[in-house]
Amino acid sequence: MASVDQDPLLLLRQSIASGSPIFPTASAEPSAPEVRLAQATHLTFTTPTRISIPIDTATRFVSENTPVDLRSIYFAWLNREVAIPEYNTFASQLNDELGTRGPVRGFAFYQRLDLITWLEGASEESDYIKPLAGDKDGSTSTAAAALASKGAAAPAIGTTLGRSGKGTLDPRLAVIYNSERKMGDRNSVLRGIKSTDFTHVRKLAALFMAKKPSQPSSSNISSNPALATHQKPKRPDPIILLSPSASSLLRMSNIKSFLESGQYVPPDSLAASSSTSASMLHINRLMKDIDPNRPMRFILVEGPEQFKPEYWSRVVAVFTTGQSWQFKNYKWSNPMDLWRHVPGIFVGWRGEQPPESVRGWGHRVMNVGVDRWKDTGATGMDSSRWRDREAVEGIWKAIEGNMRSKGWKRDRAPALI
């Protein structure tokens, strides 16, 4: 297993955080030029030092009890915004070019989401990434990941790349390293050379633990501001489901500009986002009544086909066109059962009656109207679309109110909805 300073996953995450170049090469020389991924034998990183790692190196990301190679991890990052069908097409094309050197591994939806979230630095833990060798509790990998997410460049003493940049250690540096005092790790400091059995301490501690009050006291960590700063509660990302219907006014191509910028554009217009084929989008929104200090990141998807059962407790809204086939694969396929757990949102043209099905669902589905789109041609955006922001704010207000009533907190999501 690679050391901390040469671990492919940590190097990739640190390079992404610092915006440093990452490119495939056909040689182990760090100065080798960039080549196509199908021709590459190494992946070159430039942060914290310029280093090349074989592209078929097995990483600590494990899928189906098998470590995933670096080429597959890098390919997944390059195509992170691509829809699953298009991603599979690109992977097949690359496998044809690789021949016997392949294939590129595929990922399930939740594995891909977990990997991208960890590489972006939005999460410090992953269910599929094993700790480094000798790091049983994950503290070393967590510390290294924290350095990577902040763009810090720790001294890479274990690397073979010296100041000369030719892949060999500078002799003067070797003399300095040999004169350094060797520092022990936590195991050697606590236990010395021989392993010591501390199980008897548990028996002594049991007497004090039995007297611990059941209710948290004022000296608890959570009530101590000096100690509470060391706690890093994980907050899951809420999920918004969109309608996959072609008649929907809001699709993956224009939902981001609508909910973030407060301006509606047709999903098939040139003004819409270029992420038409994206299977998942992220938007940020400050929910003041839940957490006034940091924005919440919302995940937008069109369908729950790759959902884990626990994902349903994170669904905070469902956009619908009134067509019941949209809910076929939902946890609650009956619309009335669905609206008892999750608020619905219908977006139609202002002044027009919503479909009969939407009217039949009553107040459980919010009816929002937007002005019809006027093609202004070369003149730019329609200046009369100022009421779009009013509609968007109404949608966010309804979502935030429902989240608070369901039990969303600053650091956690409700267990059930």
Coordinates of C-alpha atoms in Angstrom, one line a residue, residues 155-401:
P155 CA 7.1 17.7 3.2
A156 CA 7.3 14.5 1.3
I157 CA 10.4 12.9 2.9
G158 CA 9.6 9.5 1.7
T159 CA 9.6 10.4 -2.0
T160 CA 12.4 9.5 -4.3
L161 CA 12.2 12.8 -6.2
G162 CA 15.0 15.3 -5.1
R163 CA 15.6 18.9 -5.9
S164 CA 17.3 17.9 -9.1
G165 CA 13.8 16.8 -10.4
K166 CA 15.3 13.8 -12.2
G167 CA 13.8 11.1 -9.9
T168 CA 16.8 10.6 -7.6
L169 CA 17.4 12.0 -4.1
D170 CA 19.9 14.8 -3.8
P171 CA 22.9 13.5 -1.9
R172 CA 23.0 16.6 0.3
L173 CA 19.3 16.0 1.2
A174 CA 20.2 12.3 2.0
V175 CA 22.8 13.5 4.6
I176 CA 20.3 15.8 6.2
Y177 CA 17.6 13.2 6.4
N178 CA 20.0 10.7 7.9
S179 CA 20.9 13.2 10.6
E180 CA 17.3 13.8 11.6
R181 CA 15.9 12.4 14.8
K182 CA 13.5 9.6 14.3
M183 CA 10.1 10.4 15.9
G184 CA 8.0 7.5 17.2
D185 CA 4.3 7.1 16.4
R186 CA 1.5 6.9 19.0
N187 CA 1.9 3.1 19.3
S188 CA 5.6 3.2 20.1
V189 CA 5.2 6.2 22.5
L190 CA 2.4 4.5 24.5
R191 CA 3.6 0.9 24.4
G192 CA 7.3 0.9 23.6
I193 CA 8.8 -2.0 21.7
K194 CA 6.7 -4.6 23.3
S195 CA 2.9 -4.6 23.1
T196 CA 1.3 -3.9 26.5
D197 CA -2.1 -5.3 27.5
F198 CA -4.3 -2.4 28.8
T199 CA -7.5 -4.5 29.2
H200 CA -7.3 -4.2 33.0
V201 CA -7.9 -0.5 32.7
R202 CA -11.4 -1.2 31.4
K203 CA -12.3 -2.9 34.6
L204 CA -11.1 0.0 36.7
A205 CA -12.9 2.5 34.4
A206 CA -16.2 0.5 34.8
L207 CA -16.6 1.8 38.4
F208 CA -16.5 5.4 37.2
M209 CA -18.6 4.8 34.1
A210 CA -21.4 3.2 36.2
K211 CA -21.7 6.5 38.1
K212 CA -22.0 8.6 35.0
P213 CA -25.4 10.4 34.9
S214 CA -27.8 9.3 32.1
Q215 CA -28.5 13.0 31.2
P216 CA -25.7 15.1 29.7
S217 CA -24.3 17.5 32.3
S218 CA -23.2 21.1 31.9
S219 CA -19.6 19.9 31.6
N220 CA -20.5 17.8 28.5
I221 CA -18.4 18.4 25.4
S222 CA -21.4 19.6 23.4
S223 CA -22.0 22.4 26.0
N224 CA -18.3 23.3 26.3
P225 CA -17.5 25.9 23.6
A226 CA -13.8 25.3 24.0
L227 CA -14.1 21.6 23.2
A228 CA -17.1 21.8 20.9
T229 CA -14.9 23.5 18.2
H230 CA -13.2 20.1 17.7
Q231 CA -16.5 18.4 16.7
K232 CA -17.2 18.2 13.0
P233 CA -20.8 16.9 12.6
K234 CA -21.7 15.5 9.3
R235 CA -24.7 17.0 7.6
P236 CA -26.2 15.0 4.8
D237 CA -27.2 16.7 1.6
P238 CA -31.0 17.0 1.0
I239 CA -32.3 15.7 -2.3
I240 CA -34.8 17.2 -4.7
L241 CA -36.5 14.9 -7.3
L242 CA -37.4 16.4 -10.8
S243 CA -39.9 15.1 -13.3
P244 CA -38.4 13.2 -16.2
S245 CA -41.3 14.1 -18.4
A246 CA -40.5 15.8 -21.7
S247 CA -43.5 18.2 -21.0
S248 CA -42.0 19.5 -17.8
L249 CA -41.0 23.2 -17.8
L250 CA -38.1 22.4 -15.5
R251 CA -35.5 19.8 -16.5
M252 CA -31.8 19.1 -15.7
S253 CA -30.8 21.7 -18.3
N254 CA -32.5 24.7 -16.8
I255 CA -33.3 23.8 -13.1
K256 CA -30.0 25.2 -11.9
S257 CA -30.4 28.6 -13.4
F258 CA -34.1 28.7 -12.1
L259 CA -33.4 27.7 -8.5
E260 CA -30.0 29.5 -8.1
S261 CA -30.4 32.6 -10.3
G262 CA -34.2 33.0 -10.2
Q263 CA -34.6 33.2 -13.9
Y264 CA -36.6 30.8 -16.1
V265 CA -35.3 29.7 -19.6
P266 CA -36.8 26.9 -21.7
P267 CA -35.0 23.6 -21.2
D268 CA -34.2 23.3 -24.9
S269 CA -33.1 26.8 -25.6
L270 CA -29.5 28.0 -26.1
A271 CA -29.7 30.0 -22.9
A272 CA -30.2 26.9 -20.9
S273 CA -27.3 25.2 -19.1
S274 CA -25.0 22.9 -21.1
S275 CA -25.5 20.1 -18.6
T276 CA -28.5 18.7 -20.4
S277 CA -27.2 15.1 -20.1
A278 CA -26.1 15.4 -16.5
S279 CA -27.7 12.8 -14.2
M280 CA -27.0 14.7 -11.0
L281 CA -26.6 18.4 -10.2
H282 CA -25.6 20.3 -7.1
I283 CA -26.9 23.7 -6.0
N284 CA -26.2 25.7 -2.8
R285 CA -28.8 27.6 -0.8
L286 CA -28.6 29.3 2.6
M287 CA -31.5 28.1 4.7
K288 CA -31.5 30.7 7.5
D289 CA -34.0 29.1 9.8
I290 CA -32.0 25.8 9.7
D291 CA -28.3 26.9 9.5
P292 CA -27.7 30.6 9.2
N293 CA -23.9 30.2 9.0
R294 CA -23.3 27.9 6.0
P295 CA -25.2 27.1 2.8
M296 CA -26.8 23.7 2.4
R297 CA -25.9 21.7 -0.7
F298 CA -28.9 20.2 -2.5
I299 CA -28.7 17.2 -4.9
L300 CA -31.0 17.3 -7.9
V301 CA -31.8 14.0 -9.8
E302 CA -34.6 13.0 -12.1
G303 CA -35.2 9.5 -10.8
P304 CA -34.6 7.3 -7.7
E305 CA -33.4 4.2 -9.6
Q306 CA -30.1 4.1 -7.8
F307 CA -31.4 5.2 -4.4
K308 CA -30.4 3.4 -1.2
P309 CA -33.4 3.0 1.2
E310 CA -32.0 5.7 3.6
Y311 CA -31.9 8.3 0.8
W312 CA -35.7 8.7 1.0
S313 CA -35.3 10.4 4.4
R314 CA -33.3 13.1 2.6
V315 CA -35.9 13.9 -0.1
V316 CA -37.3 17.4 0.6
A317 CA -39.3 18.1 -2.6
V318 CA -40.7 16.5 -5.7
F319 CA -41.3 18.4 -8.9
T320 CA -44.2 16.9 -10.9
T321 CA -46.2 17.5 -14.1
G322 CA -49.2 15.7 -12.7
Q323 CA -48.4 12.4 -14.5
S324 CA -48.6 9.5 -12.0
W325 CA -46.2 7.3 -14.0
Q326 CA -43.4 9.5 -12.6
F327 CA -43.9 7.8 -9.2
K328 CA -43.8 4.2 -10.4
N329 CA -40.3 3.5 -8.9
Y330 CA -40.8 5.7 -5.8
K331 CA -41.0 4.4 -2.3
W332 CA -44.6 5.6 -2.3
S333 CA -46.0 5.0 -5.7
N334 CA -49.5 6.3 -4.8
P335 CA -49.5 10.1 -5.2
M336 CA -51.6 10.7 -2.0
D337 CA -49.2 8.6 0.1
L338 CA -46.2 10.4 -1.4
W339 CA -47.6 13.9 -0.6
R340 CA -48.1 12.9 3.0
H341 CA -44.4 12.5 3.3
V342 CA -42.8 14.8 0.7
P343 CA -44.2 18.2 -0.6
G344 CA -45.0 18.3 -4.3
I345 CA -44.3 21.3 -6.6
F346 CA -46.1 21.9 -9.9
V347 CA -44.6 24.6 -12.2
G348 CA -46.8 25.8 -15.1
W349 CA -47.6 28.9 -17.2
R350 CA -49.0 31.8 -15.2
G351 CA -52.8 32.2 -15.9
E352 CA -53.3 28.6 -17.0
Q353 CA -55.2 26.0 -15.0
P354 CA -53.0 23.1 -13.7
P355 CA -53.9 19.6 -14.8
E356 CA -56.9 17.9 -13.2
S357 CA -54.7 15.5 -11.4
V358 CA -52.8 18.3 -9.7
R359 CA -56.0 20.1 -8.7
G360 CA -57.2 16.8 -7.2
W361 CA -54.2 16.5 -5.0
G362 CA -55.2 19.7 -3.2
H363 CA -52.9 21.8 -1.0
R364 CA -50.3 19.0 -0.7
V365 CA -48.9 20.1 -4.1
M366 CA -47.8 23.7 -4.5
N367 CA -48.9 25.3 -7.7
V368 CA -46.4 27.8 -9.1
G369 CA -46.9 29.9 -12.2
V370 CA -44.2 31.5 -14.4
D371 CA -44.6 33.9 -17.3
R372 CA -44.6 32.4 -20.8
W373 CA -41.2 32.6 -22.5
K374 CA -40.8 35.3 -25.1
D375 CA -38.1 34.7 -27.7
T376 CA -36.2 38.0 -27.8
G377 CA -33.7 36.8 -30.5
A378 CA -30.5 38.8 -30.5
T379 CA -31.8 41.3 -28.0
G380 CA -30.9 39.0 -25.1
M381 CA -33.0 38.0 -22.1
D382 CA -36.6 39.0 -21.7
S383 CA -36.6 42.0 -19.2
S384 CA -40.1 41.1 -18.0
R385 CA -39.0 38.0 -16.2
W386 CA -38.5 39.7 -12.9
R387 CA -41.4 37.7 -11.5
D388 CA -39.4 34.5 -11.8
R389 CA -37.4 35.3 -8.7
E390 CA -40.6 35.8 -6.8
A391 CA -41.8 32.3 -7.8
V392 CA -38.5 30.8 -6.9
E393 CA -38.4 32.4 -3.4
G394 CA -41.9 31.0 -2.8
I395 CA -40.7 27.5 -3.7
W396 CA -37.6 27.8 -1.4
K397 CA -39.8 29.2 1.5
A398 CA -42.1 26.1 1.2
I399 CA -39.2 23.7 1.1
E400 CA -37.5 25.3 4.1
G401 CA -40.7 25.3 6.1

